Backbone as JSON, one array per atom type, in Angstrom:
{
  "sequence": "XXXXXXXXXXXXXXXXXXXXXXXXXXXXXXXXXXXXXXXXXXXXXXXXXXXXXXXXXXXXXXXXXXXXXXXXXXXXXXXXXXXXXXXXXXXXXXXXXXXXXXXXXXXXXXXXXXXXXXXXXXXXXXXXXXXXXXXXXXXXXXXXXXXXXXXXXXXXXXXXXXXXXXXXXXXXXXXXXXXXXXXXXXXXXXXXXXXXXXXXXXXXXXXXXXXXXXXXXXXXXXXXXXXXXXXXXXXXXXXXXXXXXXXXXXXXXXXXXXXXXXXXXX",
  "N": [[0.84, -1.2, 0.0], [0.51, 2.25, -0.78], [1.71, 5.38, 0.6], [-0.08, 7.43, 0.04], [-2.52, 6.02, -0.34], [-2.7, 4.98, 2.21], [-3.09, 7.25, 3.94], [-5.45, 8.13, 2.81], [-7.22, 5.97, 3.36], [-7.08, 5.85, 6.17], [-8.15, 8.38, 6.87], [-10.65, 8.14, 5.73], [-11.77, 6.1, 7.32], [-11.88, 7.51, 9.74], [-13.88, 9.46, 9.14], [-16.07, 7.87, 8.44], [-16.69, 6.63, 10.91], [-16.82, 8.86, 12.65], [-18.58, 10.75, 11.36], [-20.63, 8.98, 11.16], [-21.57, 8.54, 13.81], [-22.71, 10.99, 14.4], [-24.71, 11.08, 12.5], [-26.29, 8.94, 13.39], [-27.19, 10.05, 15.77], [-28.54, 12.35, 14.92], [-30.35, 11.88, 12.8], [-33.72, 10.98, 11.92], [-35.66, 8.28, 13.3], [-33.65, 6.41, 13.92], [-31.85, 3.99, 15.93], [-30.21, 5.12, 17.75], [-29.44, 6.94, 20.71], [-28.22, 9.48, 22.08], [-26.01, 12.11, 23.26], [-23.77, 14.86, 23.48], [-21.6, 13.68, 24.88], [-21.56, 11.02, 23.94], [-20.95, 11.57, 21.24], [-18.42, 12.85, 21.37], [-16.82, 10.85, 22.51], [-17.06, 8.85, 20.56], [-15.85, 10.12, 18.36], [-13.24, 10.3, 19.33], [-12.57, 7.57, 19.44], [-12.82, 7.05, 16.74], [-10.67, 8.47, 15.64], [-8.58, 7.05, 16.87], [-8.93, 4.49, 15.68], [-8.5, 5.1, 12.98], [-5.8, 5.88, 13.07], [-4.64, 3.52, 14.06], [-5.11, 1.9, 11.84], [-3.41, 2.79, 9.77], [-1.11, 3.81, 10.84], [1.51, 2.7, 11.09], [2.39, 2.76, 8.51], [2.09, 5.4, 7.48], [2.34, 7.15, 9.59], [-0.04, 7.98, 10.46], [-1.41, 10.52, 10.21], [-3.85, 11.66, 9.24], [-5.02, 14.19, 9.0], [-4.72, 17.38, 7.8], [-3.8, 19.55, 9.37], [-2.22, 18.38, 11.31], [-0.25, 17.23, 9.7], [0.9, 19.58, 8.57], [1.68, 20.85, 10.94], [3.63, 19.09, 11.96], [5.45, 19.15, 9.85], [6.27, 21.78, 10.02], [8.05, 21.85, 12.1], [10.07, 20.28, 11.3], [9.68, 17.54, 11.55], [8.51, 16.14, 9.58], [8.73, 15.61, 6.09], [8.57, 18.36, 3.85], [8.1, 17.98, 1.14], [6.34, 15.9, 0.94], [3.98, 16.87, 1.87], [1.86, 18.03, 0.16], [0.88, 15.67, -1.11], [0.0, 14.12, 1.07], [-2.06, 15.78, 2.09], [-3.82, 15.86, -0.08], [-4.58, 13.16, -0.14], [-5.84, 12.93, 2.35], [-8.01, 14.74, 2.1], [-9.4, 13.49, 0.01], [-10.0, 10.99, 1.17], [-11.66, 11.83, 3.28], [-13.85, 12.86, 1.89], [-14.79, 10.52, 0.59], [-15.4, 8.95, 2.84], [-17.55, 10.42, 3.89], [-19.43, 10.07, 1.86], [-19.89, 7.33, 2.1], [-21.12, 7.28, 4.63], [-23.48, 8.59, 3.95], [-24.7, 6.67, 2.24], [-24.97, 4.55, 4.03], [-26.93, 5.43, 5.81], [-29.09, 5.81, 4.18], [-32.0, 5.33, 4.07], [-32.96, 7.1, 5.95], [-32.72, 9.82, 5.48], [-34.83, 11.1, 4.15], [-36.81, 11.35, 6.04], [-35.98, 13.22, 7.81], [-36.32, 16.47, 8.64], [-34.93, 18.64, 9.57], [-32.67, 20.83, 8.48], [-30.23, 21.79, 9.46], [-29.49, 19.77, 11.23], [-28.99, 17.73, 9.42], [-26.87, 18.84, 7.9], [-24.94, 19.05, 9.88], [-24.02, 16.5, 10.18], [-22.16, 16.24, 8.24], [-20.41, 18.48, 8.3], [-19.01, 21.17, 10.3], [-20.55, 23.71, 12.38], [-20.94, 26.87, 14.04], [-21.92, 27.34, 17.51], [-22.56, 29.91, 18.37], [-22.57, 32.29, 15.98], [-19.82, 33.95, 15.13], [-17.41, 35.0, 13.41], [-14.56, 35.65, 13.85], [-14.14, 34.98, 16.55], [-14.96, 32.32, 16.38], [-12.97, 31.38, 14.68], [-10.75, 31.64, 16.38], [-11.43, 29.74, 18.32], [-11.14, 27.38, 16.84], [-8.43, 27.57, 16.27], [-7.3, 27.38, 18.86], [-8.2, 24.82, 19.7], [-6.94, 23.14, 17.82], [-4.3, 23.8, 18.19], [-3.91, 22.76, 20.78], [-4.3, 20.08, 20.11], [-2.1, 19.42, 18.35], [0.08, 20.11, 19.97], [-0.44, 18.28, 22.02], [-0.09, 15.83, 20.66], [2.64, 15.97, 20.16], [3.56, 16.01, 22.79], [2.76, 13.44, 23.56], [4.33, 11.93, 21.82], [6.81, 12.42, 22.92], [7.01, 10.81, 25.06], [7.33, 7.45, 26.35], [5.35, 4.71, 25.58], [3.63, 1.6, 26.1], [4.0, -0.57, 23.34], [1.84, 0.06, 20.68], [-0.06, 1.44, 22.11], [-0.18, 4.15, 21.71], [-2.1, 5.22, 19.7], [-4.53, 5.0, 21.12], [-4.11, 6.77, 23.22], [-3.92, 9.16, 21.78], [-6.52, 9.19, 20.8], [-7.92, 9.56, 23.21], [-7.03, 12.12, 23.77], [-8.39, 13.52, 21.75], [-11.02, 13.14, 22.64], [-10.91, 14.59, 25.05], [-10.41, 17.19, 24.07], [-12.75, 17.58, 22.59], [-14.74, 17.49, 24.62], [-13.94, 19.58, 26.31], [-13.33, 21.87, 24.73], [-14.83, 21.79, 22.44], [-17.46, 22.68, 22.23], [-18.06, 25.17, 21.22], [-17.67, 25.47, 18.41], [-18.03, 22.96, 17.35], [-15.7, 21.68, 17.0], [-13.87, 21.17, 14.56], [-11.08, 20.96, 14.05], [-9.53, 19.94, 12.04], [-8.92, 20.33, 8.79], [-9.55, 18.61, 6.61], [-11.52, 16.93, 7.67], [-13.68, 18.64, 7.79], [-13.92, 20.05, 5.28], [-13.84, 18.1, 3.18], [-16.19, 16.38, 3.7], [-18.06, 18.48, 3.6], [-18.05, 19.21, 0.94], [-19.05, 16.81, -0.04], [-21.63, 16.93, 1.06], [-22.62, 19.03, -0.44], [-22.78, 17.96, -3.03], [-24.12, 15.52, -2.96], [-27.28, 13.82, -3.42], [-29.2, 14.6, -1.24], [-32.26, 14.49, 0.33], [-34.03, 17.49, 0.94], [-31.85, 18.95, 2.0], [-30.79, 21.56, 2.17], [-28.57, 24.47, 2.15], [-24.9, 24.4, 1.98], [-23.48, 26.1, 3.56], [-21.23, 27.76, 2.75], [-20.16, 30.21, 3.33], [-19.17, 30.09, 5.87], [-17.23, 28.18, 5.7], [-14.49, 28.66, 5.52], [-13.51, 29.03, 8.06], [-13.23, 26.52, 9.63], [-11.16, 25.52, 8.15], [-8.98, 27.36, 7.86], [-8.53, 28.02, 10.6], [-7.73, 25.52, 11.94], [-5.35, 25.09, 10.44], [-3.7, 27.29, 11.13], [-3.63, 26.89, 13.93], [-2.51, 24.31, 14.09], [0.06, 24.55, 12.92], [1.11, 26.53, 14.6], [1.03, 25.18, 17.03], [3.04, 23.26, 16.64], [5.3, 24.95, 16.26], [5.29, 26.36, 18.67], [5.76, 24.35, 20.54], [8.32, 23.6, 19.73], [9.68, 25.97, 20.29], [9.27, 26.54, 23.1], [9.78, 24.13, 24.47], [12.07, 23.15, 23.32], [13.7, 25.26, 22.93], [14.04, 26.55, 20.48], [13.53, 29.22, 18.72], [11.79, 30.44, 16.06], [11.39, 32.54, 13.11], [8.86, 32.15, 12.09], [7.44, 31.37, 14.37], [7.33, 33.77, 15.86], [5.96, 35.45, 14.08], [3.46, 34.13, 13.77], [2.67, 34.22, 16.44], [2.25, 36.96, 16.77], [0.16, 37.35, 14.94], [-1.87, 35.77, 16.12], [-2.21, 36.98, 18.64], [-3.16, 39.45, 17.75], [-5.59, 38.63, 16.59], [-6.89, 37.73, 18.9], [-7.2, 40.12, 20.35], [-8.79, 41.55, 18.54], [-11.07, 39.9, 18.48], [-11.95, 40.15, 21.13], [-12.6, 42.89, 21.19], [-14.68, 42.96, 19.31], [-16.64, 41.31, 20.51], [-17.07, 42.65, 22.93], [-18.09, 45.03, 21.96], [-20.52, 44.15, 20.96], [-21.83, 43.59, 23.34], [-22.08, 46.14, 24.4], [-23.86, 47.31, 22.65], [-26.25, 46.08, 23.06]],
  "CA": [[0.0, 0.0, 0.0], [1.26, 3.5, -0.83], [1.39, 6.34, 1.66], [-1.31, 8.12, -0.37], [-3.66, 5.16, -0.01], [-2.77, 4.86, 3.66], [-3.75, 8.43, 4.5], [-6.84, 8.13, 2.31], [-8.02, 4.98, 4.1], [-7.16, 6.27, 7.57], [-9.09, 9.5, 6.99], [-11.97, 7.58, 5.41], [-12.25, 5.44, 8.54], [-12.21, 8.6, 10.67], [-15.15, 10.1, 8.8], [-17.15, 6.87, 8.53], [-17.08, 6.45, 12.31], [-17.18, 10.15, 13.25], [-19.82, 11.21, 10.75], [-21.67, 8.0, 11.43], [-22.18, 8.73, 15.13], [-23.59, 12.17, 14.34], [-25.9, 10.67, 11.74], [-27.14, 8.15, 14.27], [-27.8, 10.92, 16.78], [-29.33, 13.44, 14.35], [-31.38, 11.49, 11.85], [-34.96, 10.42, 12.45], [-35.97, 6.85, 13.26], [-32.53, 5.51, 14.16], [-31.89, 3.41, 17.27], [-29.25, 5.83, 18.6], [-30.0, 7.88, 21.68], [-27.06, 10.0, 22.81], [-25.71, 13.51, 23.06], [-22.41, 15.33, 23.27], [-20.62, 12.72, 25.4], [-21.48, 9.94, 22.95], [-20.29, 12.05, 20.02], [-16.99, 13.1, 21.61], [-16.15, 9.56, 22.71], [-16.99, 8.16, 19.27], [-14.83, 10.77, 17.53], [-11.95, 9.87, 19.84], [-12.35, 6.2, 18.97], [-12.65, 7.12, 15.28], [-9.27, 8.86, 15.4], [-7.73, 5.92, 17.27], [-9.03, 3.43, 14.68], [-7.84, 5.58, 11.77], [-4.36, 5.82, 13.3], [-4.27, 2.1, 14.11], [-5.19, 1.31, 10.5], [-2.33, 3.16, 8.83], [-0.05, 4.51, 11.55], [2.85, 2.16, 10.81], [2.75, 3.09, 7.13], [2.13, 6.84, 7.18], [2.36, 7.96, 10.8], [-1.44, 8.19, 10.86], [-1.74, 11.94, 10.4], [-5.28, 11.77, 8.91], [-5.4, 15.56, 9.33], [-3.74, 18.32, 7.24], [-3.22, 20.4, 10.4], [-1.15, 17.59, 11.92], [0.81, 17.15, 8.69], [1.56, 20.88, 8.5], [2.31, 21.11, 12.22], [4.86, 18.29, 12.05], [6.39, 19.66, 8.85], [6.78, 23.1, 10.44], [9.15, 21.67, 13.06], [11.06, 19.38, 10.73], [9.39, 16.14, 11.85], [7.88, 15.54, 8.41], [9.28, 16.29, 4.9], [7.64, 19.25, 3.18], [7.75, 17.51, -0.21], [5.23, 14.95, 1.03], [2.79, 17.53, 2.41], [0.72, 18.09, -0.79], [0.34, 14.33, -1.33], [-0.74, 13.73, 2.27], [-3.29, 16.57, 2.18], [-4.72, 15.38, -1.14], [-5.11, 11.87, 0.3], [-6.75, 13.18, 3.48], [-9.23, 15.34, 1.57], [-10.12, 12.46, -0.76], [-10.53, 10.02, 2.12], [-12.76, 12.44, 4.02], [-14.99, 12.91, 0.97], [-15.3, 9.16, 0.41], [-16.01, 8.55, 4.1], [-18.86, 11.07, 4.0], [-20.33, 9.41, 0.91], [-20.26, 6.04, 2.69], [-22.11, 7.56, 5.67], [-24.73, 8.88, 3.24], [-25.33, 5.43, 1.78], [-25.32, 3.72, 5.18], [-28.16, 5.94, 6.42], [-29.91, 6.32, 3.07], [-33.45, 5.38, 4.27], [-33.32, 8.03, 7.03], [-32.62, 11.23, 5.1], [-36.12, 11.66, 3.72], [-37.66, 11.57, 7.21], [-35.37, 14.25, 8.66], [-36.63, 17.77, 8.05], [-34.03, 19.65, 10.12], [-31.54, 20.99, 7.57], [-29.0, 21.94, 10.24], [-29.14, 18.44, 11.73], [-28.41, 17.0, 8.29], [-25.56, 19.42, 7.57], [-24.01, 18.79, 10.97], [-23.45, 15.17, 9.98], [-21.07, 16.36, 7.29], [-19.46, 19.54, 8.58], [-19.25, 21.88, 11.55], [-21.06, 25.07, 12.38], [-20.75, 27.38, 15.39], [-23.08, 27.52, 18.38], [-22.82, 31.33, 18.2], [-21.81, 32.67, 14.79], [-18.98, 35.13, 15.28], [-16.3, 34.4, 12.68], [-13.22, 35.77, 14.44], [-14.13, 34.16, 17.75], [-15.0, 30.93, 15.92], [-11.63, 31.09, 14.18], [-9.88, 31.47, 17.54], [-11.76, 28.45, 18.92], [-10.51, 26.33, 16.04], [-6.98, 27.69, 16.47], [-6.96, 26.86, 20.19], [-8.42, 23.38, 19.73], [-5.93, 22.44, 17.02], [-3.04, 24.05, 18.92], [-3.85, 21.74, 21.84], [-4.15, 18.78, 19.46], [-0.73, 19.19, 17.86], [0.93, 20.09, 21.16], [-0.68, 17.01, 22.71], [0.55, 14.77, 19.89], [4.08, 16.08, 20.4], [3.77, 15.55, 24.18], [2.64, 11.98, 23.56], [5.51, 11.4, 21.14], [8.01, 12.61, 23.74], [6.96, 9.82, 26.14], [7.33, 6.07, 25.9], [4.2, 3.92, 25.98], [3.62, 0.23, 25.6], [3.81, -0.58, 21.9], [0.45, -0.05, 20.24], [-0.97, 2.2, 22.95], [-0.22, 5.56, 21.31], [-3.35, 5.67, 19.09], [-5.57, 5.15, 22.14], [-3.83, 8.02, 23.94], [-4.32, 10.25, 20.88], [-7.98, 9.2, 20.82], [-8.35, 10.2, 24.46], [-6.78, 13.55, 23.59], [-9.51, 14.05, 20.96], [-12.18, 13.18, 23.53], [-10.73, 15.71, 25.98], [-10.59, 18.44, 23.32], [-14.17, 17.71, 22.28], [-15.51, 17.78, 25.82], [-13.52, 20.83, 26.94], [-13.21, 23.0, 23.82], [-15.56, 21.58, 21.21], [-18.86, 23.11, 22.24], [-18.25, 26.47, 20.55], [-17.72, 25.36, 16.95], [-18.11, 21.57, 16.92], [-14.29, 21.27, 16.94], [-13.36, 20.52, 13.35], [-9.64, 20.76, 14.32], [-9.05, 19.12, 10.94], [-9.52, 20.86, 7.56], [-10.12, 17.55, 5.77], [-12.73, 16.45, 8.32], [-14.78, 19.56, 7.51], [-14.08, 20.44, 3.88], [-14.2, 16.95, 2.36], [-17.61, 16.08, 3.85], [-18.89, 19.63, 3.18], [-18.2, 19.04, -0.51], [-19.98, 15.69, -0.23], [-22.98, 17.45, 1.35], [-23.04, 19.89, -1.54], [-23.01, 17.25, -4.29], [-24.96, 14.34, -2.8], [-28.72, 14.09, -3.57], [-29.82, 14.42, 0.06], [-33.56, 15.17, 0.33], [-34.24, 18.61, 1.85], [-30.62, 19.19, 2.76], [-30.46, 22.97, 2.33], [-27.26, 24.9, 1.69], [-23.72, 23.85, 2.64], [-22.91, 27.15, 4.4], [-19.86, 28.03, 2.3], [-19.65, 31.46, 3.92], [-18.45, 29.74, 7.11], [-16.33, 27.05, 5.47], [-13.08, 29.03, 5.66], [-13.11, 29.0, 9.48], [-12.68, 25.22, 10.02], [-9.96, 25.21, 7.35], [-7.89, 28.25, 8.24], [-8.26, 27.92, 12.03], [-6.86, 24.38, 12.23], [-4.02, 25.25, 9.85], [-2.95, 28.2, 11.99], [-3.43, 26.25, 15.23], [-1.61, 23.17, 13.96], [1.43, 25.04, 12.7], [1.55, 27.23, 15.81], [1.28, 24.17, 18.05], [4.37, 22.72, 16.4], [6.32, 25.98, 16.49], [5.3, 26.68, 20.09], [6.45, 23.23, 21.21], [9.75, 23.7, 19.41], [10.25, 27.15, 20.95], [9.2, 26.49, 24.55], [10.34, 22.9, 25.03], [13.39, 22.86, 22.75], [14.46, 26.5, 22.89], [14.31, 26.96, 19.11], [12.58, 30.26, 18.35], [11.9, 30.74, 14.64], [10.64, 33.71, 12.65], [7.46, 31.74, 11.97], [6.84, 31.4, 15.7], [7.04, 35.15, 16.24], [4.93, 35.99, 13.17], [2.17, 33.56, 14.15], [2.33, 34.75, 17.77], [1.7, 38.3, 16.55], [-1.15, 37.21, 14.29], [-2.84, 35.23, 17.07], [-2.5, 38.04, 19.62], [-4.01, 40.43, 17.05], [-6.92, 38.04, 16.49], [-7.48, 37.71, 20.25], [-7.62, 41.49, 20.67], [-9.9, 41.88, 17.65], [-12.24, 39.17, 18.95], [-12.42, 40.76, 22.37], [-13.24, 44.16, 20.87], [-15.95, 42.69, 18.63], [-17.61, 40.78, 21.47], [-17.42, 43.73, 23.88], [-18.95, 45.98, 21.26], [-21.84, 43.55, 20.92], [-22.42, 43.77, 24.67], [-22.4, 47.57, 24.58], [-24.96, 47.71, 21.77], [-27.48, 45.35, 23.41]],
  "C": [[0.88, 1.25, 0.0], [0.88, 4.39, 0.35], [0.12, 7.12, 1.31], [-2.53, 7.31, 0.01], [-3.81, 5.0, 1.49], [-3.49, 6.04, 4.3], [-5.2, 8.53, 4.04], [-7.7, 7.17, 3.15], [-8.16, 5.37, 5.57], [-8.16, 7.39, 7.77], [-10.5, 9.05, 6.67], [-12.57, 6.89, 6.63], [-12.67, 6.47, 9.58], [-13.59, 9.16, 10.39], [-16.3, 9.11, 8.83], [-17.63, 6.75, 9.97], [-17.5, 7.77, 12.96], [-18.46, 10.72, 12.69], [-20.97, 10.27, 11.05], [-22.34, 8.18, 12.77], [-23.1, 9.95, 15.13], [-24.85, 11.85, 13.55], [-26.85, 9.86, 12.61], [-27.86, 9.0, 15.29], [-28.79, 11.91, 16.17], [-30.5, 13.0, 13.47], [-32.58, 10.85, 12.54], [-34.99, 8.9, 12.32], [-34.73, 5.95, 13.26], [-32.67, 4.95, 15.58], [-30.95, 4.12, 18.24], [-29.98, 6.8, 19.52], [-28.84, 8.41, 22.52], [-26.82, 11.44, 22.46], [-24.23, 13.75, 22.89], [-21.37, 14.33, 23.75], [-20.45, 11.56, 24.42], [-20.68, 10.37, 21.74], [-18.8, 12.25, 20.25], [-16.22, 11.8, 21.81], [-16.0, 8.83, 21.37], [-15.95, 8.8, 18.35], [-13.42, 10.4, 18.01], [-11.6, 8.47, 19.38], [-12.14, 6.17, 17.46], [-11.22, 7.49, 14.92], [-8.35, 7.69, 15.73], [-7.75, 4.82, 16.21], [-8.35, 3.84, 13.38], [-6.32, 5.5, 11.89], [-3.88, 4.37, 13.37], [-4.19, 1.51, 12.7], [-3.94, 1.57, 9.68], [-1.13, 3.79, 9.51], [1.34, 4.01, 11.22], [3.32, 2.5, 9.4], [2.99, 4.58, 6.93], [2.38, 7.72, 8.4], [0.97, 8.27, 11.29], [-1.78, 9.64, 11.13], [-3.25, 12.15, 10.32], [-5.85, 13.18, 9.17], [-4.35, 16.5, 8.75], [-3.08, 19.22, 8.29], [-2.08, 19.69, 11.12], [0.03, 17.5, 10.96], [1.6, 18.46, 8.64], [2.28, 21.21, 9.8], [3.62, 20.36, 12.37], [5.9, 18.77, 11.05], [7.03, 20.97, 9.3], [7.94, 22.99, 11.42], [10.17, 20.64, 12.58], [10.84, 17.92, 11.01], [8.72, 15.42, 10.69], [8.37, 16.3, 7.18], [8.23, 17.11, 4.16], [7.22, 18.72, 1.81], [6.61, 16.51, -0.21], [3.92, 15.61, 1.45], [1.64, 17.58, 1.41], [0.07, 16.73, -1.01], [-0.49, 13.87, -0.14], [-2.08, 14.47, 2.35], [-4.29, 16.13, 1.13], [-5.37, 14.05, -0.74], [-6.13, 12.05, 1.42], [-8.07, 13.77, 3.01], [-10.07, 14.31, 0.81], [-10.76, 11.44, 0.18], [-11.72, 10.56, 2.9], [-14.02, 12.51, 3.16], [-15.62, 11.52, 0.82], [-15.99, 8.67, 1.68], [-17.4, 9.14, 4.27], [-19.87, 10.44, 3.06], [-20.79, 8.06, 1.46], [-21.29, 6.22, 3.81], [-23.47, 7.85, 5.04], [-25.44, 7.6, 2.83], [-25.74, 4.54, 2.96], [-26.67, 4.12, 5.77], [-29.2, 6.34, 5.37], [-31.42, 6.27, 3.31], [-33.89, 6.5, 5.22], [-33.33, 9.5, 6.6], [-33.99, 11.84, 4.82], [-37.03, 11.99, 4.89], [-37.14, 12.67, 8.13], [-35.55, 15.61, 8.0], [-35.68, 18.88, 8.51], [-32.78, 19.75, 9.25], [-30.22, 21.12, 8.31], [-28.54, 20.59, 10.79], [-28.49, 17.6, 10.63], [-27.01, 17.53, 7.99], [-24.52, 19.1, 8.62], [-23.38, 17.41, 10.9], [-22.19, 15.26, 9.13], [-20.01, 17.39, 7.7], [-19.89, 20.31, 9.82], [-19.95, 23.21, 11.32], [-21.02, 25.57, 13.83], [-22.05, 27.46, 16.19], [-23.53, 28.98, 18.35], [-21.96, 31.8, 17.03], [-21.12, 34.01, 15.01], [-17.61, 34.75, 14.7], [-14.91, 34.5, 13.32], [-13.11, 34.94, 15.71], [-14.18, 32.67, 17.4], [-13.63, 30.49, 15.4], [-10.67, 30.83, 15.35], [-10.16, 30.14, 18.23], [-11.09, 27.31, 18.16], [-8.98, 26.37, 16.16], [-6.58, 27.05, 17.79], [-7.09, 25.34, 20.22], [-7.33, 22.62, 18.98], [-4.54, 22.65, 17.6], [-2.86, 22.99, 20.01], [-3.65, 20.35, 21.24], [-2.71, 18.5, 19.07], [0.26, 19.2, 19.02], [0.79, 18.75, 21.88], [-0.02, 15.84, 21.99], [2.06, 14.79, 20.11], [4.42, 15.68, 21.83], [3.76, 14.02, 24.23], [3.88, 11.34, 22.93], [6.79, 11.51, 21.96], [8.07, 11.61, 24.89], [6.94, 8.42, 25.54], [6.11, 5.34, 26.48], [4.39, 2.48, 25.52], [3.29, 0.24, 24.12], [2.33, -0.8, 21.55], [-0.52, 0.78, 21.04], [-1.14, 3.65, 22.48], [-1.52, 6.0, 20.64], [-4.49, 5.85, 20.09], [-5.36, 6.45, 22.91], [-4.22, 9.22, 23.08], [-5.85, 10.33, 20.83], [-8.54, 9.84, 22.07], [-8.1, 11.71, 24.43], [-7.92, 14.2, 22.8], [-10.77, 14.14, 21.82], [-12.09, 14.37, 24.47], [-10.94, 17.05, 25.28], [-12.07, 18.64, 23.02], [-15.0, 18.12, 23.48], [-15.19, 19.17, 26.38], [-13.61, 22.05, 26.02], [-14.13, 22.91, 22.61], [-16.93, 22.2, 21.11], [-19.1, 24.44, 21.53], [-18.46, 26.32, 19.05], [-17.96, 23.94, 16.45], [-16.75, 20.97, 16.66], [-13.93, 20.46, 15.7], [-11.93, 20.06, 13.59], [-8.97, 19.92, 13.23], [-9.68, 19.64, 9.66], [-10.16, 19.8, 6.69], [-11.43, 17.04, 6.35], [-13.91, 17.34, 7.98], [-15.0, 19.77, 6.01], [-14.47, 19.26, 2.99], [-15.66, 16.58, 2.48], [-18.52, 17.24, 3.46], [-19.11, 19.57, 1.67], [-19.17, 17.9, -0.8], [-21.42, 16.14, 0.02], [-23.5, 18.27, 0.18], [-23.44, 19.1, -2.78], [-23.94, 16.05, -4.17], [-26.46, 14.7, -2.9], [-29.49, 13.81, -2.27], [-31.16, 15.16, 0.08], [-33.62, 16.3, 1.37], [-33.02, 19.07, 2.61], [-30.32, 20.67, 3.01], [-29.05, 23.27, 1.84], [-26.13, 24.3, 2.51], [-22.95, 24.89, 3.44], [-21.45, 27.45, 4.03], [-19.3, 29.31, 2.88], [-18.89, 31.22, 5.22], [-17.29, 28.79, 6.86], [-14.85, 27.38, 5.64], [-12.6, 28.9, 7.1], [-12.53, 27.65, 9.88], [-11.55, 24.73, 9.12], [-8.78, 26.05, 7.84], [-7.52, 28.12, 9.72], [-7.38, 26.74, 12.38], [-5.46, 24.49, 11.62], [-3.15, 26.15, 10.72], [-2.62, 27.51, 13.32], [-2.45, 25.1, 15.16], [-0.17, 23.6, 13.79], [1.95, 25.73, 13.96], [1.82, 26.24, 16.94], [2.66, 23.56, 17.9], [5.46, 23.72, 16.72], [6.42, 26.34, 17.96], [6.03, 25.59, 20.87], [7.95, 23.32, 20.98], [10.41, 24.86, 20.15], [10.35, 26.95, 22.46], [9.93, 25.27, 25.12], [11.73, 22.57, 24.49], [14.25, 24.11, 22.61], [14.81, 26.99, 21.51], [13.23, 27.93, 18.65], [12.81, 30.66, 16.9], [11.12, 32.02, 14.31], [9.16, 33.38, 12.54], [6.74, 31.76, 13.3], [6.44, 32.82, 16.08], [5.95, 35.76, 15.36], [3.56, 35.45, 13.56], [1.73, 34.04, 15.53], [1.68, 36.13, 17.63], [0.31, 38.23, 15.92], [-2.21, 36.74, 15.29], [-3.19, 36.26, 18.14], [-3.41, 39.09, 19.0], [-5.44, 39.91, 16.93], [-7.62, 38.02, 17.85], [-8.0, 39.1, 20.63], [-8.82, 41.88, 19.83], [-11.18, 41.18, 18.1], [-12.82, 39.79, 20.2], [-13.15, 42.08, 22.08], [-14.6, 43.95, 20.21], [-17.01, 42.24, 19.63], [-18.02, 41.82, 22.5], [-18.32, 44.76, 23.23], [-20.37, 45.46, 21.15], [-22.57, 43.74, 22.25], [-22.89, 45.21, 24.86], [-23.6, 48.01, 23.75], [-26.26, 46.97, 22.07], [-28.14, 45.96, 24.63]]
}
């Protein structure tokens, strides 16, 4: 198996299991009965299974933010980045299509367009693009930092994917409630494209005006997580670290001003 096929299959497994749990929870007339805890645990297990499937072949990135974060600190060759991202996007799209076919009798009975769209892609609890962007940056920053923390420790062989899965559960429970924690551009964009092209009854729009947030936020957060780890834990401060630090501080200030202005006008 090639590395391209490995990342494609790993990401496909991620979306089949992750999108599948949301479909079970959101669609009408399924046997599922669960909320946020069920969804966060299932996504953690989905990541673990995706990494187990292809980790020995590709490292089990299954996430462009992880690929970019590792490349930014020299732990992954830049020349492989485009191939990995293409594989991840393709796998995410295919995974979403498989979820569609698995639940095909249930779409016609579900009238809630947001519930349908949420199976494929994220949307914020409160729509405020800069604040939503910051949420995705923070969540992915913690993800990449956590992966590097895990890699710096020795575990029993084969246990690492479970630890990474638990990290995903923790991020979902602690930080995911604002935006649905995409923390993975492929996880959001690939299935969003599937939502747009699949013949889902009564699906509504794919909310492309928001789609940049769960792509750009994880990219910034993933790269900054890698650069921050390299700077703080290894003492290697790069120009990229300082530039991204400035950008993130600027976004934090801008978000605070926007939200405070909303309070003053209500």
